[in-house]
Coordinates of C-alpha atoms in Angstrom, one line a residue:
M27 CA 131.3 116.3 93.2
I28 CA 129.8 118.1 96.1
F29 CA 127.3 115.3 96.6
G30 CA 130.1 112.8 96.8
T31 CA 132.0 114.8 99.5
A32 CA 128.8 115.2 101.5
D33 CA 128.2 111.5 101.3
F34 CA 131.7 110.8 102.5
F35 CA 131.2 113.0 105.5
G36 CA 127.8 111.5 106.2
G37 CA 129.3 108.0 106.1
L38 CA 132.1 109.0 108.5
A39 CA 129.5 110.5 110.9
T40 CA 127.3 107.4 110.8
R41 CA 130.3 105.2 111.7
R42 CA 130.7 107.3 114.8
S43 CA 127.1 108.0 115.7
K44 CA 123.6 106.6 115.2
V45 CA 122.0 106.7 111.7
L46 CA 118.8 108.6 112.6
A47 CA 120.8 111.1 114.7
V48 CA 123.1 111.8 111.8
V49 CA 120.2 112.1 109.3
V50 CA 118.2 114.6 111.5
L51 CA 121.2 116.7 112.4
S52 CA 122.7 116.8 108.9
Q53 CA 119.3 117.7 107.5
L54 CA 118.9 120.4 110.1
G55 CA 122.2 121.9 108.8
G56 CA 120.8 121.8 105.3
L57 CA 117.6 123.5 106.5
L58 CA 119.5 126.3 108.0
L59 CA 121.5 126.8 104.8
V60 CA 118.4 126.9 102.5
A61 CA 116.6 129.2 104.9
A62 CA 119.5 131.6 104.7
L63 CA 119.6 131.4 100.9
L64 CA 115.8 132.0 100.3
P65 CA 116.0 135.8 100.5
L66 CA 119.1 135.8 98.3
L67 CA 118.1 133.6 95.4
P68 CA 115.2 134.1 92.9
G69 CA 112.0 132.1 93.4
H70 CA 108.3 132.3 94.2
A71 CA 106.7 130.5 97.1
S72 CA 103.6 128.6 96.2
T73 CA 101.6 125.6 97.6
A74 CA 102.7 123.5 94.6
A75 CA 106.4 124.3 95.2
L76 CA 106.2 123.3 98.9
A77 CA 104.0 120.2 98.2
W78 CA 106.3 118.8 95.5
G79 CA 109.2 119.7 97.8
M80 CA 107.7 117.8 100.7
A81 CA 107.0 114.8 98.5
S82 CA 110.6 114.8 97.4
G83 CA 111.6 115.1 101.0
V84 CA 109.8 111.9 101.9
A85 CA 111.5 110.0 99.2
G86 CA 114.9 111.6 100.0
A87 CA 114.5 110.8 103.7
F88 CA 114.1 107.0 103.1
G89 CA 117.0 107.3 100.6
I90 CA 119.4 109.0 103.0
V91 CA 118.6 106.8 106.0
L92 CA 119.3 103.6 104.0
F93 CA 122.3 105.2 102.3
Y94 CA 123.9 106.2 105.5
R95 CA 123.2 102.8 107.0
G96 CA 124.8 101.2 104.0
L97 CA 127.9 103.5 104.3
A98 CA 128.2 102.6 108.0
T99 CA 128.0 98.8 107.5
G100 CA 129.6 98.4 104.0
M101 CA 132.5 99.8 102.0
M102 CA 131.9 103.4 100.8
S103 CA 133.6 102.6 97.5
V104 CA 131.0 99.9 96.8
I105 CA 127.9 101.5 98.3
A106 CA 128.3 104.9 96.6
P107 CA 128.4 103.7 92.9
T108 CA 125.7 101.2 93.5
T109 CA 123.4 103.8 94.9
A110 CA 124.3 106.3 92.1
T111 CA 123.5 103.7 89.4
T112 CA 120.0 103.1 90.8
A113 CA 119.4 106.8 91.3
M114 CA 120.5 107.4 87.7
A115 CA 118.1 104.7 86.4
V116 CA 114.9 106.1 88.0
P117 CA 114.8 109.4 86.1
V118 CA 115.5 107.5 82.9
V119 CA 112.6 105.1 83.6
F120 CA 110.4 108.0 84.5
G121 CA 111.2 109.7 81.2
L122 CA 110.3 106.6 79.3
L123 CA 106.9 106.3 81.0
T124 CA 106.2 110.0 80.4
G125 CA 107.0 109.9 76.7
D126 CA 110.8 110.4 76.5
R127 CA 112.6 108.3 73.9
P128 CA 116.3 107.9 75.0
S129 CA 118.8 107.1 72.3
A130 CA 120.4 103.7 71.9
L131 CA 123.4 105.1 73.6
A132 CA 121.4 106.0 76.7
L133 CA 119.8 102.6 76.9
A134 CA 123.2 101.0 76.6
G135 CA 124.3 103.1 79.5
V136 CA 121.4 101.8 81.6
A137 CA 122.2 98.2 80.8
L138 CA 125.9 98.8 81.6
G139 CA 124.9 100.3 84.9
L140 CA 122.9 97.3 85.9
F141 CA 125.8 95.0 85.1
A142 CA 128.1 97.3 87.1
V143 CA 125.9 96.8 90.2
L144 CA 126.5 93.0 89.9
L145 CA 130.2 93.4 89.7
V146 CA 130.7 96.1 92.3
S147 CA 128.6 94.2 94.9
R148 CA 131.0 91.2 94.9
E149 CA 133.1 90.5 98.0
P150 CA 136.8 91.5 97.8
N151 CA 137.7 87.9 98.4
G152 CA 136.3 86.9 95.1
G153 CA 132.8 86.2 96.4
A154 CA 133.6 83.0 98.3
N155 CA 131.2 84.0 101.0
G156 CA 128.7 85.7 98.7
P157 CA 128.0 89.4 98.7
K158 CA 126.8 91.2 101.8
A159 CA 123.2 91.5 100.9
G160 CA 122.3 94.0 103.6
P161 CA 124.4 97.0 102.6
I162 CA 123.9 96.3 98.9
L163 CA 120.1 96.1 99.3
A164 CA 120.2 99.3 101.3
A165 CA 122.2 100.9 98.5
L166 CA 119.7 99.8 95.8
V167 CA 116.6 101.0 97.7
S168 CA 118.3 104.2 98.7
G169 CA 119.2 104.9 95.1
A170 CA 115.5 104.5 94.2
G171 CA 114.7 107.0 96.9
F172 CA 117.2 109.5 95.6
G173 CA 115.9 108.9 92.0
G174 CA 112.4 109.7 93.3
F175 CA 113.8 112.8 95.0
F176 CA 115.2 114.1 91.7
V177 CA 112.0 113.4 89.8
L178 CA 109.7 115.0 92.3
L179 CA 111.9 118.1 92.6
K180 CA 111.7 118.5 88.8
L181 CA 107.9 118.4 89.0
A182 CA 107.9 121.6 91.1
P183 CA 107.1 124.9 89.3
A184 CA 110.1 126.1 87.3
D185 CA 109.9 129.6 88.9
S186 CA 109.9 128.3 92.5
G187 CA 113.6 128.7 93.2
T188 CA 114.7 127.0 96.3
W189 CA 111.3 126.9 98.0
P190 CA 110.8 123.2 97.1
L191 CA 114.0 122.4 99.1
L192 CA 112.6 124.1 102.1
G193 CA 109.6 121.9 101.9
A194 CA 111.8 118.8 101.3
R195 CA 113.9 119.5 104.4
I196 CA 110.9 120.2 106.7
A197 CA 109.3 116.9 105.5
S198 CA 112.4 114.8 105.9
I199 CA 113.3 116.1 109.3
T200 CA 109.8 115.6 110.6
L201 CA 109.6 112.1 109.1
V202 CA 112.9 110.9 110.5
A203 CA 112.2 112.5 113.9
L204 CA 108.9 110.7 114.1
L205 CA 110.6 107.5 113.2
A206 CA 113.1 108.0 115.9
L207 CA 110.3 108.7 118.4
A208 CA 108.3 105.6 117.3
T209 CA 111.4 103.4 117.7
R210 CA 112.7 105.1 120.8
R211 CA 116.0 105.9 119.2
S212 CA 118.1 108.7 120.6
L213 CA 118.9 111.7 118.4
R214 CA 121.7 112.8 120.6
P215 CA 125.0 112.9 118.6
V216 CA 128.1 111.0 119.8
P217 CA 130.7 113.5 121.1
G218 CA 133.0 114.5 118.2
S219 CA 130.6 113.7 115.4
L220 CA 128.6 117.0 115.3
R221 CA 131.0 119.0 113.1
V222 CA 131.3 116.3 110.4
T223 CA 127.5 115.7 110.6
F224 CA 126.7 119.4 110.0
A225 CA 129.3 119.5 107.2
A226 CA 127.6 116.6 105.5
G227 CA 124.2 118.4 105.7
V228 CA 125.4 121.8 104.5
L229 CA 127.3 120.3 101.5
D230 CA 124.4 118.1 100.6
M231 CA 122.1 121.1 100.6
A232 CA 124.5 123.1 98.5
A233 CA 124.6 120.3 96.0
N234 CA 120.8 120.1 96.0
V235 CA 120.5 123.8 95.3
L236 CA 122.8 123.5 92.3
Y237 CA 120.9 120.4 91.1
L238 CA 117.5 122.1 91.4
F239 CA 118.5 125.2 89.4
A240 CA 120.0 122.9 86.7
A241 CA 116.9 120.7 86.6
Q242 CA 114.6 123.8 86.4
R243 CA 116.5 124.9 83.3
G244 CA 117.5 121.6 81.6
M245 CA 116.4 118.0 80.9
L246 CA 115.8 115.8 83.9
T247 CA 117.4 112.8 82.4
L248 CA 120.6 114.6 81.5
V249 CA 120.9 116.6 84.8
A250 CA 120.1 113.7 87.1
V251 CA 122.6 111.5 85.3
L252 CA 125.4 114.1 85.5
V253 CA 124.6 114.5 89.2
S254 CA 125.1 110.7 89.6
L255 CA 128.8 111.2 88.8
Y256 CA 129.3 112.0 92.4
P257 CA 130.7 108.6 93.5
A258 CA 134.1 109.7 91.9
S259 CA 134.8 112.0 94.8
T260 CA 133.4 109.5 97.4
L261 CA 135.7 106.8 96.0
L262 CA 138.8 109.0 96.1
L263 CA 138.1 110.1 99.6
A264 CA 137.4 106.5 100.8
R265 CA 140.6 105.3 99.1
Y266 CA 143.0 108.0 100.4
V267 CA 141.4 108.8 103.8
L268 CA 140.1 105.4 104.9
G269 CA 142.4 103.2 102.8
E270 CA 139.6 101.1 101.3
R271 CA 140.8 98.7 98.7
L272 CA 138.7 97.0 96.0
S273 CA 139.2 93.7 94.2
P274 CA 139.9 93.7 90.5
V275 CA 136.3 92.7 89.8
Q276 CA 135.0 95.5 92.0
I277 CA 137.3 98.0 90.3
T278 CA 135.9 96.9 87.0
G279 CA 132.4 97.3 88.3
V280 CA 133.1 100.8 89.5
G281 CA 134.6 101.7 86.2
F282 CA 131.5 100.3 84.4
A283 CA 129.2 102.3 86.8
L284 CA 131.0 105.6 85.9
G285 CA 131.1 104.6 82.3
A286 CA 127.3 104.0 82.3
I287 CA 126.7 107.4 83.7
A288 CA 129.0 108.9 81.1
L289 CA 127.2 107.0 78.3
I290 CA 123.8 108.4 79.3
A291 CA 125.2 111.9 79.8
A292 CA 126.6 111.8 76.3
A293 CA 123.4 110.5 74.7

């Protein structure tokens, strides 16, 4: 649930400030946290650990930029489960391609998740004006980025500890900063957004640390899917803090998305 809380704070920050500024500053907060944890947690530095971490950081950077953009322009309670469903599907597909044979229950969960995306992306007015393609597309692509992030971190040596996350943050901060420079976007935060931005980054890194240790000790498909339960906390915060309301069809879709994750986790 830490991922979901971090996403909520990141969405709030993006509504107040510019996307690239929020991404860089939040990732900087995460970098400071993982640097502080390196001497305290077990793990061995290696070229492979940093390389896989940097590769995951590239995927994660694209994911987080699009995700925060989606949160800023769409409803959090729609974007979060849509992203999570896609992020959940990528490790499952990767497992299939590398020889895993998920059970019928897991495959049913993937199918249910895809159906959930169709439902949750409908407009609250019943779809008379059609879905907002921009935020939904951003959510789908960002989910693919997050799924790639999970897979690539899993490929790092099992004894590397949190060193891959150091590489991931260095790569993501560098990439987004270069993108801001190339597009002449300011990285200066809007007054009043700094605290929530850093909170998002610190919480996101804390969740990443927990995920990495779980993935190093368990099955990728199971761990990544369990991580994808995070929209529950995002939805609750969006409902009670922002007052977001969903249509009955969207509520059904959100339920299906969470149900899909539960099916795969139980497989």
